Amino acid sequence: MSPNYVVVPQWQGSVSPRAMRLVDGAEAIQGDLPSSVTFPVDVPAEAGDALDTGIHRFSALLTVRDRQLAVLRAGSEPVLTIGGDCGVSFGAVEHASRRHPGDIALVWFDAHPDLHTSESSQSGGFGGMVLRAILGDGVDGLALDADARLSPDRVVLAGVRDIDPAEDVYITEQGIPLVPVEDFGTPAAVVAAVKRTGAAHVYVHIDLDVLDPATIVGLSNIYPFGLAVEGLTAAITALRAEFSLAGATIAGFAPSSPEAANDDLPSILRIISAITR
């Protein structure tokens, strides 16, 4: 895979007190990417307004989505999107879904399922709603339409371990499979779950908080008992061996300083290598 890299230093989808560090994280990763195939998206500095949607910074998120899609449409496939917060997967998956209509499975490597709506979310942060928006539920402009949305039977939740009650109800009602951290001794469970979707292409979303915080320090959200880098890269490698890659996202890198970023970048670059080699 010789990807294009689209860098989206969006912070407006996060409600973490570390949200602004996501800009630094995206820029730190960008510094190690080949400049000839790396395309940054201009993210507005302003926070934006909710506009009575129940989604914090809604107007800024719409602006980023439009700018991101413009960059994606001007490039070639495949694309590795670098965030920023998890909301950057919204436009990235939309683009991939339109390129491969009806034939994408989405593996959501994340500590959180991000399946809230603006009605169920207590925080109002779009980062906690993005997967539900990809499935078509949400506010106009930040919910995929019928031509691009994925169905719940094409989603696999991997490494998820912090699930709110409203999300748990939705997961149970829709029968969305979960591959817990303890099943990552080998990649077999996640590969089998994707095979059951029937899709030939896979999109891989990685929020770095799927990793154990002992493995990587610069996280915008910290939740214990996550994956080791080796478990994550083995799963990515196995998925790439079985399915065509429709695209990928790496999000959630929020280093406290340039020096701290340098400590974590070798692990992140190992993940990028597993996606692109």
Coordinates of C-alpha atoms in Angstrom, one line a residue:
M1 CA 0.0 0.0 0.0
S2 CA 1.4 3.4 -1.0
P3 CA -1.1 5.7 0.7
N4 CA -1.9 9.3 0.7
Y5 CA -1.8 10.8 4.2
V6 CA -4.5 13.4 5.1
V7 CA -3.7 15.2 8.3
V8 CA -6.7 16.7 10.1
P9 CA -5.6 18.5 13.4
Q10 CA -9.2 18.8 14.6
W11 CA -9.8 19.3 18.3
Q12 CA -13.4 20.5 18.3
G13 CA -14.9 17.0 18.5
S14 CA -13.2 16.4 21.9
V15 CA -14.4 17.6 25.3
S16 CA -11.2 16.4 27.0
P17 CA -9.2 19.0 28.9
R18 CA -6.3 17.8 26.7
A19 CA -8.2 18.6 23.5
M20 CA -5.8 21.3 22.2
R21 CA -3.0 18.8 22.5
L22 CA -4.6 16.9 19.7
V23 CA -3.4 19.6 17.3
D24 CA 0.2 19.1 18.5
G25 CA -0.2 15.3 18.2
A26 CA -1.4 15.5 14.6
E27 CA 1.5 17.8 13.7
A28 CA 4.0 15.6 15.4
I29 CA 2.9 12.6 13.4
Q30 CA 2.9 14.7 10.2
G31 CA 6.6 15.5 10.8
D32 CA 7.5 11.9 10.2
L33 CA 5.3 11.4 7.1
P34 CA 6.6 11.8 3.5
S35 CA 5.7 15.3 2.5
S36 CA 5.1 14.5 -1.1
V37 CA 2.0 12.4 -0.3
T38 CA 0.9 14.2 2.9
F39 CA -2.0 16.7 2.6
P40 CA -3.0 18.8 5.6
V41 CA -6.6 20.0 6.1
D42 CA -7.0 23.6 7.4
V43 CA -8.8 23.4 10.7
P44 CA -10.3 26.7 11.9
A45 CA -8.8 28.0 15.1
E46 CA -12.2 29.1 16.5
A47 CA -14.3 26.7 18.6
G48 CA -17.5 27.2 16.6
D49 CA -21.1 27.1 17.8
A50 CA -23.6 24.4 18.7
L51 CA -26.4 26.0 16.7
D52 CA -29.0 24.3 18.9
T53 CA -27.9 20.9 17.8
G54 CA -26.7 19.5 21.1
I55 CA -23.3 19.1 19.6
H56 CA -20.6 21.3 20.9
R57 CA -18.7 23.3 18.2
F58 CA -21.1 22.0 15.5
S59 CA -20.4 24.8 13.0
A60 CA -16.6 24.2 13.2
L61 CA -17.0 20.5 12.7
L62 CA -19.1 21.1 9.6
T63 CA -16.4 23.3 8.2
V64 CA -13.7 20.7 8.8
R65 CA -15.8 18.0 7.3
D66 CA -16.3 20.0 4.1
R67 CA -12.6 20.9 3.9
Q68 CA -11.6 17.3 4.6
L69 CA -13.8 15.9 1.9
A70 CA -12.5 18.3 -0.6
V71 CA -8.9 17.1 0.1
L72 CA -10.0 13.5 0.0
R73 CA -11.8 13.9 -3.4
A74 CA -8.8 15.6 -4.9
G75 CA -6.4 12.7 -4.0
S76 CA -6.2 9.0 -4.8
E77 CA -6.8 5.9 -2.8
P78 CA -6.0 4.5 -0.3
V79 CA -5.9 7.2 2.4
L80 CA -4.5 7.1 6.0
T81 CA -6.2 9.9 7.9
I82 CA -4.3 11.4 10.9
G83 CA -6.3 13.2 13.6
G84 CA -7.0 15.1 15.7
D85 CA -10.0 13.7 17.5
C86 CA -12.1 10.7 16.5
G87 CA -14.5 12.9 14.6
V88 CA -12.1 12.9 11.7
S89 CA -13.2 9.4 10.8
F90 CA -16.6 10.7 9.9
G91 CA -15.5 12.3 6.6
A92 CA -12.9 9.7 6.0
V93 CA -15.4 6.8 6.3
E94 CA -17.9 8.7 4.2
H95 CA -15.3 9.1 1.4
A96 CA -14.3 5.4 1.6
S97 CA -18.0 4.3 1.6
R98 CA -18.8 6.2 -1.5
R99 CA -15.8 4.7 -3.2
H100 CA -16.8 1.2 -2.2
P101 CA -20.6 1.3 -1.9
G102 CA -22.1 -1.4 0.2
D103 CA -18.9 -3.3 0.6
I104 CA -17.1 -2.0 3.6
A105 CA -16.7 -3.4 7.1
L106 CA -15.5 -1.0 9.8
V107 CA -13.3 -2.1 12.6
W108 CA -13.5 0.3 15.5
F109 CA -10.3 0.0 17.6
D110 CA -11.1 2.3 20.5
A111 CA -11.6 2.2 24.2
H112 CA -15.0 3.7 23.6
P113 CA -17.8 2.7 21.1
D114 CA -18.6 6.4 20.3
L115 CA -22.3 5.4 19.7
H116 CA -24.1 8.3 21.4
T117 CA -26.5 10.7 19.8
S118 CA -26.9 14.3 20.8
E119 CA -29.9 13.2 22.9
S120 CA -28.0 10.5 24.8
S121 CA -24.7 12.2 25.2
Q122 CA -24.0 13.9 28.5
S123 CA -21.0 15.8 27.2
G124 CA -22.2 17.0 23.8
G125 CA -18.8 16.0 22.2
F126 CA -19.0 14.8 18.7
G127 CA -16.1 12.4 19.3
G128 CA -18.5 10.3 21.4
M129 CA -21.1 10.3 18.6
V130 CA -19.0 9.7 15.5
L131 CA -19.7 6.0 14.9
R132 CA -23.4 6.5 15.4
A133 CA -23.2 9.3 12.9
I134 CA -21.5 7.0 10.4
L135 CA -24.4 4.6 10.9
G136 CA -26.7 7.5 9.8
D137 CA -28.1 8.6 13.2
G138 CA -27.6 12.2 14.1
V139 CA -28.0 15.8 13.1
D140 CA -28.1 16.9 9.4
G141 CA -24.6 17.6 8.2
L142 CA -23.1 15.2 10.8
A143 CA -25.0 12.0 10.0
L144 CA -24.3 10.0 6.8
D145 CA -27.1 9.8 4.3
A146 CA -28.5 6.6 2.8
D147 CA -26.0 6.5 0.0
A148 CA -23.0 6.5 2.4
R149 CA -24.0 5.2 5.8
L150 CA -22.9 1.9 7.1
S151 CA -25.2 -0.6 8.7
P152 CA -24.6 -1.9 12.2
D153 CA -24.0 -5.5 10.9
R154 CA -20.9 -4.1 9.1
V155 CA -19.2 -2.8 12.3
V156 CA -16.9 -4.6 14.7
L157 CA -16.0 -3.1 18.0
A158 CA -12.4 -4.0 19.0
G159 CA -10.7 -3.4 22.3
V160 CA -13.7 -1.4 23.5
R161 CA -14.0 -1.4 27.3
D162 CA -15.7 1.8 28.4
I163 CA -19.4 1.6 27.4
D164 CA -22.1 3.9 28.6
P165 CA -25.6 2.4 29.4
A166 CA -27.3 4.0 26.3
E167 CA -24.5 2.7 24.1
D168 CA -24.8 -0.8 25.6
V169 CA -28.5 -0.8 24.8
Y170 CA -27.8 0.1 21.2
I171 CA -25.0 -2.5 20.8
T172 CA -27.3 -5.2 22.2
E173 CA -30.3 -4.2 20.1
Q174 CA -28.2 -4.1 16.9
G175 CA -26.2 -7.2 17.7
I176 CA -22.8 -5.4 17.0
P177 CA -20.0 -7.8 17.8
L178 CA -17.3 -6.9 20.4
V179 CA -13.8 -8.3 20.4
P180 CA -12.5 -7.7 23.9
V181 CA -8.9 -7.0 24.8
E182 CA -8.5 -10.5 26.3
D183 CA -9.3 -12.1 22.8
F184 CA -6.2 -10.4 21.3
G185 CA -3.8 -13.2 22.1
T186 CA -4.1 -13.9 18.3
P187 CA -5.8 -11.8 15.6
A188 CA -8.2 -14.7 14.8
A189 CA -11.2 -13.3 16.6
V190 CA -11.2 -9.9 14.9
V191 CA -10.6 -11.5 11.5
A192 CA -13.5 -13.9 12.0
A193 CA -15.8 -11.1 13.1
V194 CA -15.0 -9.1 9.9
K195 CA -15.5 -12.2 7.8
R196 CA -19.0 -12.6 9.2
T197 CA -19.9 -9.2 7.8
G198 CA -19.5 -10.5 4.3
A199 CA -17.5 -7.4 3.2
A200 CA -14.5 -7.5 0.9
H201 CA -13.1 -4.2 2.1
V202 CA -12.2 -3.1 5.6
Y203 CA -11.8 0.4 7.0
V204 CA -9.7 0.5 10.2
H205 CA -10.3 3.2 12.8
I206 CA -7.8 3.5 15.5
D207 CA -8.2 5.7 18.5
L208 CA -4.9 5.4 20.3
D209 CA -6.7 5.0 23.6
V210 CA -7.4 1.5 22.6
L211 CA -3.8 0.9 23.7
D212 CA -2.9 0.5 27.3
P213 CA -1.8 3.8 28.9
A214 CA 1.4 2.0 30.0
T215 CA 2.2 1.6 26.3
I216 CA 1.6 5.1 25.1
V217 CA 1.4 8.2 27.3
G218 CA 0.1 11.0 25.0
L219 CA -3.6 10.2 25.1
S220 CA -6.5 12.6 25.1
N221 CA -8.6 10.1 27.0
I222 CA -7.0 7.5 29.4
Y223 CA -8.6 4.2 30.2
P224 CA -6.7 1.2 31.6
F225 CA -6.3 -2.4 30.5
G226 CA -5.9 -1.8 26.8
L227 CA -4.1 -3.5 24.0
A228 CA -0.3 -3.7 23.6
V229 CA 1.1 -2.3 20.4
E230 CA 2.1 -5.8 19.3
G231 CA -1.5 -7.0 19.6
L232 CA -2.8 -4.1 17.6
T233 CA -0.3 -4.3 14.9
A234 CA -0.8 -8.1 14.6
A235 CA -4.5 -7.6 14.2
I236 CA -4.0 -4.9 11.5
T237 CA -1.5 -7.2 9.6
A238 CA -4.0 -10.1 9.7
L239 CA -6.9 -7.9 8.5
R240 CA -4.7 -6.6 5.6
A241 CA -3.9 -10.2 4.6
E242 CA -7.6 -11.1 4.4
F243 CA -9.3 -7.9 3.1
S244 CA -8.7 -5.0 0.8
L245 CA -8.0 -1.9 2.8
A246 CA -10.5 0.9 2.1
G247 CA -8.7 3.3 4.4
A248 CA -7.7 3.9 8.0
T249 CA -7.6 6.5 10.7
I250 CA -5.3 7.1 13.6
A251 CA -6.7 9.6 16.1
G252 CA -6.3 10.7 19.7
F253 CA -2.6 11.5 20.0
A254 CA -2.3 14.3 22.6
P255 CA 1.3 14.6 23.8
S256 CA 2.0 17.0 26.7
S257 CA 5.2 18.3 25.0
P258 CA 7.4 17.8 21.9
E259 CA 9.7 15.7 24.1
A260 CA 6.8 13.5 25.2
A261 CA 5.7 13.2 21.6
N262 CA 9.1 11.8 20.6
D263 CA 8.7 9.2 23.3
D264 CA 5.5 7.9 21.8
L265 CA 6.2 8.3 18.1
P266 CA 8.1 5.0 17.6
S267 CA 5.0 3.1 18.7
I268 CA 2.7 5.2 16.4
L269 CA 5.1 4.7 13.5
R270 CA 4.9 0.9 14.1
I271 CA 1.1 1.1 13.7
I272 CA 1.4 3.2 10.6
S273 CA 3.9 0.7 9.2
A274 CA 1.4 -2.2 9.8
I275 CA -1.3 -0.3 7.9
T276 CA 0.9 0.8 5.0
R277 CA 3.5 -1.9 4.4

